[in-house]
Coordinates of C-alpha atoms in Angstrom, one line a residue:
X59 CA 135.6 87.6 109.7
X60 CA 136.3 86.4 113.0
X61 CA 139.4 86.3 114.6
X62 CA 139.8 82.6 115.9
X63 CA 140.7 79.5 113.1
X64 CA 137.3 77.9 114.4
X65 CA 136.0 77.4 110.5
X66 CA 137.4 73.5 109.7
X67 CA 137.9 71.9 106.1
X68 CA 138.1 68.5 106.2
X69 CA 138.6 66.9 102.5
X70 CA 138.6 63.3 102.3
X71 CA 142.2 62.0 100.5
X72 CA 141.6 60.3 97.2
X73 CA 137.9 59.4 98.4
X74 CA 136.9 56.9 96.1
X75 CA 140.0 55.0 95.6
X76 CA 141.0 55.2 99.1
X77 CA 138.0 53.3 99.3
X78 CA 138.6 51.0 97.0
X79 CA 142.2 50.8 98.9
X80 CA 140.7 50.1 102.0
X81 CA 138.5 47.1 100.8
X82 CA 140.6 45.5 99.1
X83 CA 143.9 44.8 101.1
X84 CA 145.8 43.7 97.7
X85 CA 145.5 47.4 96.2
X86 CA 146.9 49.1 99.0
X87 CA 149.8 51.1 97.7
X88 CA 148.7 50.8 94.2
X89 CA 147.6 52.7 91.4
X90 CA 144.1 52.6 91.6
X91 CA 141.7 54.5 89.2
X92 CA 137.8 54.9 89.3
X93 CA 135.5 55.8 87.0
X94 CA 133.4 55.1 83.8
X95 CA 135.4 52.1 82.3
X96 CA 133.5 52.2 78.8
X97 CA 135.7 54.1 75.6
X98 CA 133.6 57.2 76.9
X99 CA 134.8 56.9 80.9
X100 CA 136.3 59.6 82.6
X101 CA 138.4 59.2 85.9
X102 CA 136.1 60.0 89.0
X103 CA 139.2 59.5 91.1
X104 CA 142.6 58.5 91.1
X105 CA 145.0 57.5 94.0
X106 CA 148.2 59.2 94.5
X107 CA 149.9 56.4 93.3
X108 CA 148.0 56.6 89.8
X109 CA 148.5 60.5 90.3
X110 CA 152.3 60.0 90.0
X111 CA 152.0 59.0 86.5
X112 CA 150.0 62.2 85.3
X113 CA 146.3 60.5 86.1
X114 CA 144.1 63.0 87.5
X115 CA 139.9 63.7 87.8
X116 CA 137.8 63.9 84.6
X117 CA 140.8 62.3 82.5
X118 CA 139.2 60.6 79.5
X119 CA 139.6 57.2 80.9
X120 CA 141.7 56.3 77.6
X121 CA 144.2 59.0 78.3
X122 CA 144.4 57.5 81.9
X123 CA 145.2 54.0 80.7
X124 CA 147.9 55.5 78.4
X125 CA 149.7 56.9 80.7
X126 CA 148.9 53.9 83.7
X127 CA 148.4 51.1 81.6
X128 CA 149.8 48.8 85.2
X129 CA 146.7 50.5 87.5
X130 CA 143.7 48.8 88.5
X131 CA 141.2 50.3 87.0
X132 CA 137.7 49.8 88.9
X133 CA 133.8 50.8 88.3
X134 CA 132.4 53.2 91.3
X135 CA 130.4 51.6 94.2
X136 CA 128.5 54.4 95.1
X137 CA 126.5 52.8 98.0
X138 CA 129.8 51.7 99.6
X139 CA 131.3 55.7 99.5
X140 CA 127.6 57.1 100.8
X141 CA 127.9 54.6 103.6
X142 CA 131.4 55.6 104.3
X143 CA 130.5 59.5 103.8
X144 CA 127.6 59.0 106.4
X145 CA 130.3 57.9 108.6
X146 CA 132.4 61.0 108.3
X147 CA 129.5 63.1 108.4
X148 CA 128.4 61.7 111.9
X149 CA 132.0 62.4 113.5
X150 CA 131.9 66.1 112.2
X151 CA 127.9 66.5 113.4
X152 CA 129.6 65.5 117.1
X153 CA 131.8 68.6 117.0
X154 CA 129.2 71.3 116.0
X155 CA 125.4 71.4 114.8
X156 CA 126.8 73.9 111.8
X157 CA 128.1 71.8 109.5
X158 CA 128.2 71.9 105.7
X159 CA 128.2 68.9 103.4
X160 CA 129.7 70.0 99.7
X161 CA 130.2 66.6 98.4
X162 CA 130.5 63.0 100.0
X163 CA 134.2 63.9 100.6
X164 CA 134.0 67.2 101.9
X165 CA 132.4 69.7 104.2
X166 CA 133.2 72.8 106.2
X167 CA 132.6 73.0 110.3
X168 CA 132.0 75.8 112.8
X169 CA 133.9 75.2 115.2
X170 CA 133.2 77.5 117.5
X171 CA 129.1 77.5 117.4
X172 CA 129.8 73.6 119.0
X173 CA 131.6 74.6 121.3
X174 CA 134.6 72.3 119.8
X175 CA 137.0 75.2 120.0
X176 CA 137.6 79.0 120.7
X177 CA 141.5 79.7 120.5
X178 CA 144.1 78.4 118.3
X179 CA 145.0 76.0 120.3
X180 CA 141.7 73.9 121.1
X181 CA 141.1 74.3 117.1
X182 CA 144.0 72.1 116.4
X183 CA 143.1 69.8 118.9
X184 CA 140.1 69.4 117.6
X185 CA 141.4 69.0 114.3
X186 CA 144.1 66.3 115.5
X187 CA 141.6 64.4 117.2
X188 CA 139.1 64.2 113.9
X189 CA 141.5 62.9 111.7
X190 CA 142.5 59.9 114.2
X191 CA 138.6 59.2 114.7
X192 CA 138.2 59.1 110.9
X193 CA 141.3 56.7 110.7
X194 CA 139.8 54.5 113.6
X195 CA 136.0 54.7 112.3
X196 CA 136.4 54.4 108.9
X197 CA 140.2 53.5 107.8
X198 CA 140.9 56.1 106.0
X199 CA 142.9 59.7 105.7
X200 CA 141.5 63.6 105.2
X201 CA 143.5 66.5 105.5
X202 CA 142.1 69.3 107.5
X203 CA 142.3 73.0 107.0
X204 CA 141.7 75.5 110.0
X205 CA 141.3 79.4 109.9
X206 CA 139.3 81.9 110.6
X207 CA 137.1 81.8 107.4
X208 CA 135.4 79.5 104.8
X209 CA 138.2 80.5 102.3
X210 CA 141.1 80.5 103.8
X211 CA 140.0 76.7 105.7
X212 CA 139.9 75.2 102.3
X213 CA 143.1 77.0 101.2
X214 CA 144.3 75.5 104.7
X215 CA 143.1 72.0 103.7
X216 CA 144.8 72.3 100.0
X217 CA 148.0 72.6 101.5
X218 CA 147.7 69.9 104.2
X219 CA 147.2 67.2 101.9
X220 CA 147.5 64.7 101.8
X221 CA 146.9 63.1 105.0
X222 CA 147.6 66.2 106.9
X223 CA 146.6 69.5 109.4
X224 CA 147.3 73.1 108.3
X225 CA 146.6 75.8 110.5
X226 CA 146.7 79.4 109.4
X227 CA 147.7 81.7 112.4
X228 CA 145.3 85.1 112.2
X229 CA 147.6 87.6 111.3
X230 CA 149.5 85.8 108.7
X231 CA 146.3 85.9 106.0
X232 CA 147.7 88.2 103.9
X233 CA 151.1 87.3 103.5
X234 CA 150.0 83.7 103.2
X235 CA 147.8 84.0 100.1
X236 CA 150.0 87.1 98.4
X237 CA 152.0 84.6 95.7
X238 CA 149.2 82.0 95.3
X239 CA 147.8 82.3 91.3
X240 CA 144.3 83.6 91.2
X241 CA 142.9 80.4 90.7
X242 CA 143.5 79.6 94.5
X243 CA 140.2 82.1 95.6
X244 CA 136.5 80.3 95.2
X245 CA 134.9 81.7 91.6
X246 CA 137.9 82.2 89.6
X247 CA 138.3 79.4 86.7
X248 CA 139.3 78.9 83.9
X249 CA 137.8 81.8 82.0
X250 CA 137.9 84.2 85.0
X251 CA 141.6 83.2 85.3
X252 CA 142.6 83.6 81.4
X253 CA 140.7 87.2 81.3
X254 CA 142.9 88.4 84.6
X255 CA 146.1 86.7 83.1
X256 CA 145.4 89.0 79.9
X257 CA 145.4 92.1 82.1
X258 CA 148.5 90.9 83.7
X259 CA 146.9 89.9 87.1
X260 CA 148.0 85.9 88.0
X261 CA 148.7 86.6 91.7
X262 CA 146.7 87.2 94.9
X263 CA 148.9 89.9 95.9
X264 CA 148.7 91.5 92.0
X265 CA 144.6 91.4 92.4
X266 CA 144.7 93.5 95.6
X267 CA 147.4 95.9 94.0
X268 CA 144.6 96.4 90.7
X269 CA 142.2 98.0 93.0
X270 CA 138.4 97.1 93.6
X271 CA 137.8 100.0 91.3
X272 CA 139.1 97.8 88.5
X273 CA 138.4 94.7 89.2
X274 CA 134.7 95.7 88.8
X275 CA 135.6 97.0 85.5
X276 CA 136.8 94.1 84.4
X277 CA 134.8 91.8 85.8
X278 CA 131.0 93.3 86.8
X279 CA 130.4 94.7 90.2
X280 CA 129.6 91.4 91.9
X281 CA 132.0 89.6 91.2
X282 CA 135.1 92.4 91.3
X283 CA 134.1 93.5 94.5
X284 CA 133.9 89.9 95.9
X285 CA 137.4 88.8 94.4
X286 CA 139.2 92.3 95.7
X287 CA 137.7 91.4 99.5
X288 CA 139.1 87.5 99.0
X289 CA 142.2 88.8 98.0
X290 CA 142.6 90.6 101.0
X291 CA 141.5 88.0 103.0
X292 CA 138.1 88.4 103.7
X293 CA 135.7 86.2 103.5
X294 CA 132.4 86.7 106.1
X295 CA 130.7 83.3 104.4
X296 CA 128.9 81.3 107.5
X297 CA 128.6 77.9 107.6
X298 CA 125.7 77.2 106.5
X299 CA 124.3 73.3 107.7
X300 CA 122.7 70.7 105.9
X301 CA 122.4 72.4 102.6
X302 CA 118.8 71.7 100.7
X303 CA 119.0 69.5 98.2
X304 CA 117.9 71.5 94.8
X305 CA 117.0 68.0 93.1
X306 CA 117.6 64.3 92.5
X307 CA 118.7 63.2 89.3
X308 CA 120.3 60.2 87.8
X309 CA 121.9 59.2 84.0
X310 CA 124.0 56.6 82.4
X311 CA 126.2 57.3 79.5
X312 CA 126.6 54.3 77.0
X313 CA 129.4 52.7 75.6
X314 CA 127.4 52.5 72.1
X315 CA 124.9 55.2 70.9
X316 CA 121.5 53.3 71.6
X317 CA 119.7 53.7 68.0
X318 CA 116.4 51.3 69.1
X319 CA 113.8 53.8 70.2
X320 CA 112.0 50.7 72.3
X321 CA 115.6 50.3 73.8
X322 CA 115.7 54.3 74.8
X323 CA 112.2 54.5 76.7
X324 CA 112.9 51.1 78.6
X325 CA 116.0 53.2 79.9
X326 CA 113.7 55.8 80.8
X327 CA 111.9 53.9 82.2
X328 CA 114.6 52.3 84.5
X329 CA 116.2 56.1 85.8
X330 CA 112.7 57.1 86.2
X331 CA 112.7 54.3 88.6
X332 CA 116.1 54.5 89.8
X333 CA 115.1 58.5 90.8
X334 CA 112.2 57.5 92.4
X335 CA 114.4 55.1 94.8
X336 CA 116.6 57.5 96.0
X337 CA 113.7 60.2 96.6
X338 CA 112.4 57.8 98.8
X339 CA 115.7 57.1 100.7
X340 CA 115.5 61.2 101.6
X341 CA 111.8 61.1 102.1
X342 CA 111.7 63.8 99.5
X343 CA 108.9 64.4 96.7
X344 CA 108.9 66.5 93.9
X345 CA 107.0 68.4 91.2
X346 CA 109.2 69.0 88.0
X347 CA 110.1 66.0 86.3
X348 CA 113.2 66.7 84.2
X349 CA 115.0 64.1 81.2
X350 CA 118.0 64.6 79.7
X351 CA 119.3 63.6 76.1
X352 CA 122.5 63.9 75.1
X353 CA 122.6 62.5 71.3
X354 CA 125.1 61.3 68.9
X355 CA 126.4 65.0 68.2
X356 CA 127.1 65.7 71.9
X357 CA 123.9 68.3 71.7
X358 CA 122.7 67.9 75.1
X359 CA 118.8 68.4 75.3
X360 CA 116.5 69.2 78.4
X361 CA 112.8 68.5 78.8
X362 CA 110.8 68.6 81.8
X363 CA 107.3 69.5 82.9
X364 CA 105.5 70.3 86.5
X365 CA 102.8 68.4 88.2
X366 CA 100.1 70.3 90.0
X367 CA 101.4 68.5 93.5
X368 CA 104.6 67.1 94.3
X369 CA 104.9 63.1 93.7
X370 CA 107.1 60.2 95.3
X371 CA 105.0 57.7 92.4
X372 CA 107.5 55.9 90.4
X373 CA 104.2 55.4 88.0
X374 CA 103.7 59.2 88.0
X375 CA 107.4 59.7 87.3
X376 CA 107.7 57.3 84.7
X377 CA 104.8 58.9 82.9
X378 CA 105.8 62.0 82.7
X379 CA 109.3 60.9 81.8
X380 CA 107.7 59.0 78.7
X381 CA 105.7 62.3 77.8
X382 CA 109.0 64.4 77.9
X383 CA 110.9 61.9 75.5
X384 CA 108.0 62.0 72.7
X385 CA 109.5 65.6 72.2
X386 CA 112.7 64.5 71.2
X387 CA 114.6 63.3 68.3
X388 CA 116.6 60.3 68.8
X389 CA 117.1 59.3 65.3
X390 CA 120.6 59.7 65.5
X391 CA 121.1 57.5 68.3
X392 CA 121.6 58.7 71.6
X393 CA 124.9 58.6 74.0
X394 CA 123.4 59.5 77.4
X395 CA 120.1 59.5 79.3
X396 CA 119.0 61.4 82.1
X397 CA 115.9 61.6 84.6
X398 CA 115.5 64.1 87.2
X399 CA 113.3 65.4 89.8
X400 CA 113.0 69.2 91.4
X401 CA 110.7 71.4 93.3
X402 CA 111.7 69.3 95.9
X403 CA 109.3 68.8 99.2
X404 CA 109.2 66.7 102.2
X405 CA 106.2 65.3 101.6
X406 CA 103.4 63.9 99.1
X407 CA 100.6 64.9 97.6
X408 CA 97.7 62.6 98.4
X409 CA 95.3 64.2 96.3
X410 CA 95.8 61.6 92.9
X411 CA 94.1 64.2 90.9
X412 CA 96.6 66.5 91.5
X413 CA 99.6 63.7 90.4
X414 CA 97.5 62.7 87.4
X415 CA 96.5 66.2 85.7
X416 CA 97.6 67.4 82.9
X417 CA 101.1 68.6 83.9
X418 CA 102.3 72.5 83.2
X419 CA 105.1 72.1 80.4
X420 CA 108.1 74.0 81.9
X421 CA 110.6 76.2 79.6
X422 CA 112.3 74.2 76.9
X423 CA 116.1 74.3 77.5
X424 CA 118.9 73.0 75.0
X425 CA 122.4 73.2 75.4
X426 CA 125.1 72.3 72.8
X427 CA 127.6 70.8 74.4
X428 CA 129.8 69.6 71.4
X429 CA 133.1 68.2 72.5
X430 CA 132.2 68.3 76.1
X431 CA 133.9 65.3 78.7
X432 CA 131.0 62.8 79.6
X433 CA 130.0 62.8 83.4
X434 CA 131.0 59.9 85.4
X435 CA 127.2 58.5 86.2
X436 CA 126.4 55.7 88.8
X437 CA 125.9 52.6 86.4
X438 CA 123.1 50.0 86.9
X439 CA 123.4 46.9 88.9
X440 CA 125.1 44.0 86.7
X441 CA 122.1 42.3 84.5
X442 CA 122.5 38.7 83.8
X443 CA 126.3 37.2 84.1
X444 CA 128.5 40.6 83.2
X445 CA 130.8 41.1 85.7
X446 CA 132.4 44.9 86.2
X447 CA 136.0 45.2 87.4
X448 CA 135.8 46.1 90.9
X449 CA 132.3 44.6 91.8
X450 CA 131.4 42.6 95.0
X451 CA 130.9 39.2 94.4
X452 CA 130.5 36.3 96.5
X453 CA 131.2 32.6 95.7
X454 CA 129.6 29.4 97.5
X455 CA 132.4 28.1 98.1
X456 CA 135.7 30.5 98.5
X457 CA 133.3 33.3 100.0
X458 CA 133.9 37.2 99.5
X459 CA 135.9 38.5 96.6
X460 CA 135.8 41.5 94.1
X461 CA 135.8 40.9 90.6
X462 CA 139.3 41.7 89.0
X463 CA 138.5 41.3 85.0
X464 CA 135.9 39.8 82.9
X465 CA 136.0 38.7 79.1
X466 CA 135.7 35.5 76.9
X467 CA 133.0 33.9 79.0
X468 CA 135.5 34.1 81.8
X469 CA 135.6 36.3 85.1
X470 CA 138.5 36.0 87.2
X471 CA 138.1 37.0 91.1
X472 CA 140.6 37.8 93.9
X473 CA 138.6 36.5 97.4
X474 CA 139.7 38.6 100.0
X475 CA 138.3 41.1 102.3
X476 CA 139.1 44.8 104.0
X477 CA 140.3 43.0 107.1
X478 CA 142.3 40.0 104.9
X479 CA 145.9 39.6 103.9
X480 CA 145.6 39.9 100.2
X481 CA 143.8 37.0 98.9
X482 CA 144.1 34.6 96.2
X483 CA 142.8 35.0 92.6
X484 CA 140.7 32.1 91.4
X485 CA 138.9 32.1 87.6
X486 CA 135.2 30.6 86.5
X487 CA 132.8 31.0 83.8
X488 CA 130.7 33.8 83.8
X489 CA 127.7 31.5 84.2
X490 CA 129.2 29.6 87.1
X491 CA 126.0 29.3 89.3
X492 CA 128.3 29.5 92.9
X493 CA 129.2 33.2 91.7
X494 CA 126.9 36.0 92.9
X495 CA 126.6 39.7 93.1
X496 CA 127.0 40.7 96.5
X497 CA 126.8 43.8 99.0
X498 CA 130.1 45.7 99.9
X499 CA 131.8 44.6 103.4
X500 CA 132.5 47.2 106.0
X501 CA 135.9 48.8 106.0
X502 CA 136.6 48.5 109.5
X503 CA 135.2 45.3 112.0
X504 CA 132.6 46.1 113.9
X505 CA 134.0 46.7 117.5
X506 CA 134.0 43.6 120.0
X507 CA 132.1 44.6 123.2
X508 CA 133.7 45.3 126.2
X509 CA 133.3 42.0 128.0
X510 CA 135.0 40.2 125.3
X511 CA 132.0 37.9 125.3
X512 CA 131.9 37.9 121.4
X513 CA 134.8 38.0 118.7
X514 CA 134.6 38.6 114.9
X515 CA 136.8 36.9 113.0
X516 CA 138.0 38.4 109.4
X517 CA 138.4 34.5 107.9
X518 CA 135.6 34.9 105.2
X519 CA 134.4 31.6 106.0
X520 CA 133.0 32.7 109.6
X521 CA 132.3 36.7 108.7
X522 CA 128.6 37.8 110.2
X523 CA 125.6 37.0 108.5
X524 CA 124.3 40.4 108.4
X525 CA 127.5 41.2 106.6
X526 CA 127.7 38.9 103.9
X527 CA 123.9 36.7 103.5
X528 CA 123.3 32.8 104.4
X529 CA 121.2 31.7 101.8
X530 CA 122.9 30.4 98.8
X531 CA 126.2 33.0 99.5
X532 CA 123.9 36.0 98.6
X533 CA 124.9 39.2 100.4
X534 CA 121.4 40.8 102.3
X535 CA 122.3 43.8 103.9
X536 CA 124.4 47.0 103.0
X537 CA 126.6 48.2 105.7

C-alpha cells in the first residue's frame, strides 16, 4: 500500500434523484423516489429528503409509499443518468488515465499515476476542485473519499457524504477503522457478517484481535486471509481502468403475470432488440445469447446457447432468443423477461455461416429464487397514450414539461425546465394530439461563448432546437 492518499472515491449523492432534482426545479428539496412504480417496484433511489422518512434502495416500492405517501414518486430515465454519468466520467479521465468505473455513480481514481497529486496536500486539492467542476458541469453533488488505498477511499467517501471530502491522514488507518462493524470492509455481507457476529466478532478492531489463523478457520483461506489484511488496513488493490464489460443484458418485470404465450415471445422479441441496440452503442458483439424467465412462483430460469462467431444481428439474436424460450414452461404465467448477450468482442463476424449454424447449447442453469425483491429494470418507451410519472413530454403549445400523474383518460403535466422557476401544472386528455413524448433537457445551459455574441435563454418558448425538436414539438436529439 502506498503511503500518499492518491487513490480517490468519488460517489455521486442520491444519483438518480439528484437528477430528477436537478431537472425539474419544483422537486428541489423534496422527497423524491425512483424506481419501478408497478405493485412489484422497488426503489432504485431515494433522495435524502425521502431518506428521512425510512425510504431507502431496493424498498418494495409499496413499503416506500407507506412510509412517504407525500413524495414524488418517478419512473427512471436511464438515458438522462448515462448522459450525466458520461459527464462525470470525463472530469475524472482529466485527472488520471487509471480510472475505474463501478456503476454510473461511482468510480475510484489514481491519483498519482496522473500526475493529479503526490502528497496530502495536492490530493485534497485535487479533490476540492473535482467536486466544484462536477457542481459547475453537471449540477450536482458527490462526496469524495481520499487515502492511500481502494478500501479505505471508499470508507473515506462513506463518511463524507453527503456532499462532502474526507481525507484519511496515513498513519491514522488503524485507529480509524478499529470500532467500525465488520460490514464496513468490501466482501463482508450479510451472511459473512451474521457467521462473525456468532463467533462474537462485530468490530474491525475484534477481527484483527481473532488472528488470521482463525479467520481462515472460520471462513476458508481466501477469504480469512483477505479480511484479517483489510482489517489491518491493507489493501494493495490497483486501480484498474475501464473495466471490460462481461455482458449486455436487458429485462422488464411486469405489473401482471403475462399468461398469452404470443404475448411472451413478442417481448422477446422486443429485449432481443432492445440488447442488440445497446451492443451497438459500445460497438461490441457477442457469442452466447442468454434469456431469462422468472415465472409466477419467483423460480427464476436461465437458457442460453453459443453461436460459432460472435453477432451484432438483431435477427440472429432474436432467433436464438426464440429457440431458448421453446425450452421453457410458461404455463403459469410469467413475471419477468430477460435477454442477454456475452462472450463479448469488439467486432463481428462476417462470415453468415458462422451466425446462422446451428448454435452449441450452453449449460442449463436454474435458480429458485422464491421470495426474492424484483430488480429495478429500464422500462420500454411509452406505447400509445400512457404516460409514466416523471416522463419528458412536450406540448405544442406550453413547451417542455414532465409528466406528474396519469389516470382516467387524464395526464396532468408541470411545464418547466432545469434552468426554470418551478412551472405551472396544466391537465389534458391522454389523447391530446399537442402532447408528445420528448427527449430529456440538459441540466446545466450550455456555456455562452466568450464574445458574448450568442445568448441562451431558459424561457421554454426560445430553448435551442437541438435541445428540444421543431417539427410538431417533437424532441430530436438526446443531450
Amino acid at each position: 500500500m502506498r503511503n500518499a492518499p492518491t487513490i480517490l472515491h468519488l460517489d455521486m449523492d442520491a444519483f438518480y434523484a439528484s437528477v430528477e432534482q436537478a431537472s425539474k426545479p419544483s422537486l428541489r428539496g423534496k422527497a423524491v423516489v425512483v424506481g419501478g412504480l408497478g405493485p412489484r417496484g422497488v426503489v432504485a433511489t431515494a433522495s435524502y429528503e425521502a431518506r428521512v422518512f425510512g425510504v431507502h434502495s431496493a424498498m418494495p416500492m409499496a413499503q416506500a409509499r407507506r412510509l412517504a405517501p407525500n413524495a414524488a414518486y418517478l419512473v427512471p430515465r436511464f438515458s438522462l443518468y448515462r448522459s450525466v454519468s458520461e459527464q462525470v466520467m470525463a472530469l475524472l479521465r482529466e485527472l488520471s488515465p487509471l480510472v475505474e468505473p463501478l456503476s454510473l455513480d461511482e468510480a475510484f481514481v489514481d491519483l498519482e499515476a496522473g500526475g493529479a497529486a503526490w502528497d496530502e496536500e495536492s490530493a485534497r486539492l485535487t479533490g476540492v476542485k473535482l467536486r466544484a467542476d462536477i457542481r459547475e458541469v453537471t449540477g450536482l453533488t458527490g462526496s469524495v473519499g481520499l487515502a492511500a488505498s481502494k478500501m479505505l477511499a471508499k470508507i473515506a467517501s462513506e463518511e463524507a457524504k453527503p456532499d462532502g471530502l474526507v481525507l484519511i491522514e496515513p498513519g491514522t488507518e488503524r485507529a480509524l477503522l478499529a470500532p467500525m462493524t465488520v460490514r464496513t470492509l468490501p466482501g463482508v455481507g450479510p451472511a459473512t457478517g451474521d457467521h462473525l457476529r456468532r463467533a462474537g466478532i462485530t468490530t474491525v478492531e475484534e477481527l484483527a484481535e481473532a488472528g488470521q489463523d482463525e479467520l481462515v478457520r472460520l471462513l476458508g483461506k481466501a477469504h480469512g486471509q483477505a479480511l484479517y489484511a483489510m482489517a489491518l488496513a491493507r489493501d494493495d488493490r490497483p486501480v484498474v481502468a475501464e473495466r471490460e464489460a462481461k455482458s449486455v443484458s436487458v429485462e422488464d418485470t411486469y405489473d401482471v403475470d403475462i399468461h398469452d404465450r404470443l404475448r411472451i415471445g413478442l417481448e422477446v422479441q422486443r429485449l432481443a432488440d432492445r440488447c442488440v441496440g445497446r451492443l451497438r452503442e459500445a460497438g461490441l458483439s457477442g457469442r452466447t445469447i442468454v434469456l431469462k424467465v422468472r415465472r409466477y412462483d419467483f423460480s427464476t430460469l436461465t437458457r442460453s446457447e453459443t453461436l460459432r462467431g460472435p453477432t451484432d444481428d438483431p435477427a440472429v439474436v432474436r432467433e436464438a432468443a426464440a429457440r431458448l424460450l421453446d425450452s421453457v414452461d410458461t404455463t403459469g404465467g410469467v413475471r419477468l423477461l430477460g435477454v442477454g448477450v456475452s462472450g463479448l468482442a469488439d467486432y463481428t463476424q462476417e462470415d453468415l455461416f458462422a451466425q446462422f449454424a446451428q448454435a452449441v447449447p450452453a449449460p442449463v442453469a436454474e435458480e429458485p429464487e422464491k421470495g426474492a425483491a424484483e430488480a429495478v429494470a429500464e422500462q420500454p418507451e411509452p406505447v400509445g397514450r400512457h404516460w409514466r410519472a416523471g416522463q419528458d413530454v412536450w406540448h405544442a403549445e406550453y413547451g417542455p414539461g414532465w409528466v406528474q400523474g396519469s389516470g382516467l383518460g387524464r395526464v396532468t403535466v408541470r411545464f418547466e425546465t432545469p434552468q426554470s422557476a418551478p412551472g405551472r401544472v396544466r391537465t389534458f386528455s391522454v389523447e391530446d394530439p399537442a402532447l408528445r413524448s420528448a427527449d430529456p433537457l440538459p441540466l446545466v445551459s450550455p456555456r455562452a461563448p466568450e464574445d458574448g455574441c450568442a445568448q441562451v435563454s431558459s424561457d421554454p418558448a426560445s430553448l435551442p432546437k437541438s435541445w428540444s425538436g421543431t417539427e410538431g414539438g417533437g424532441a430530436t436529439s438526446r443531450p
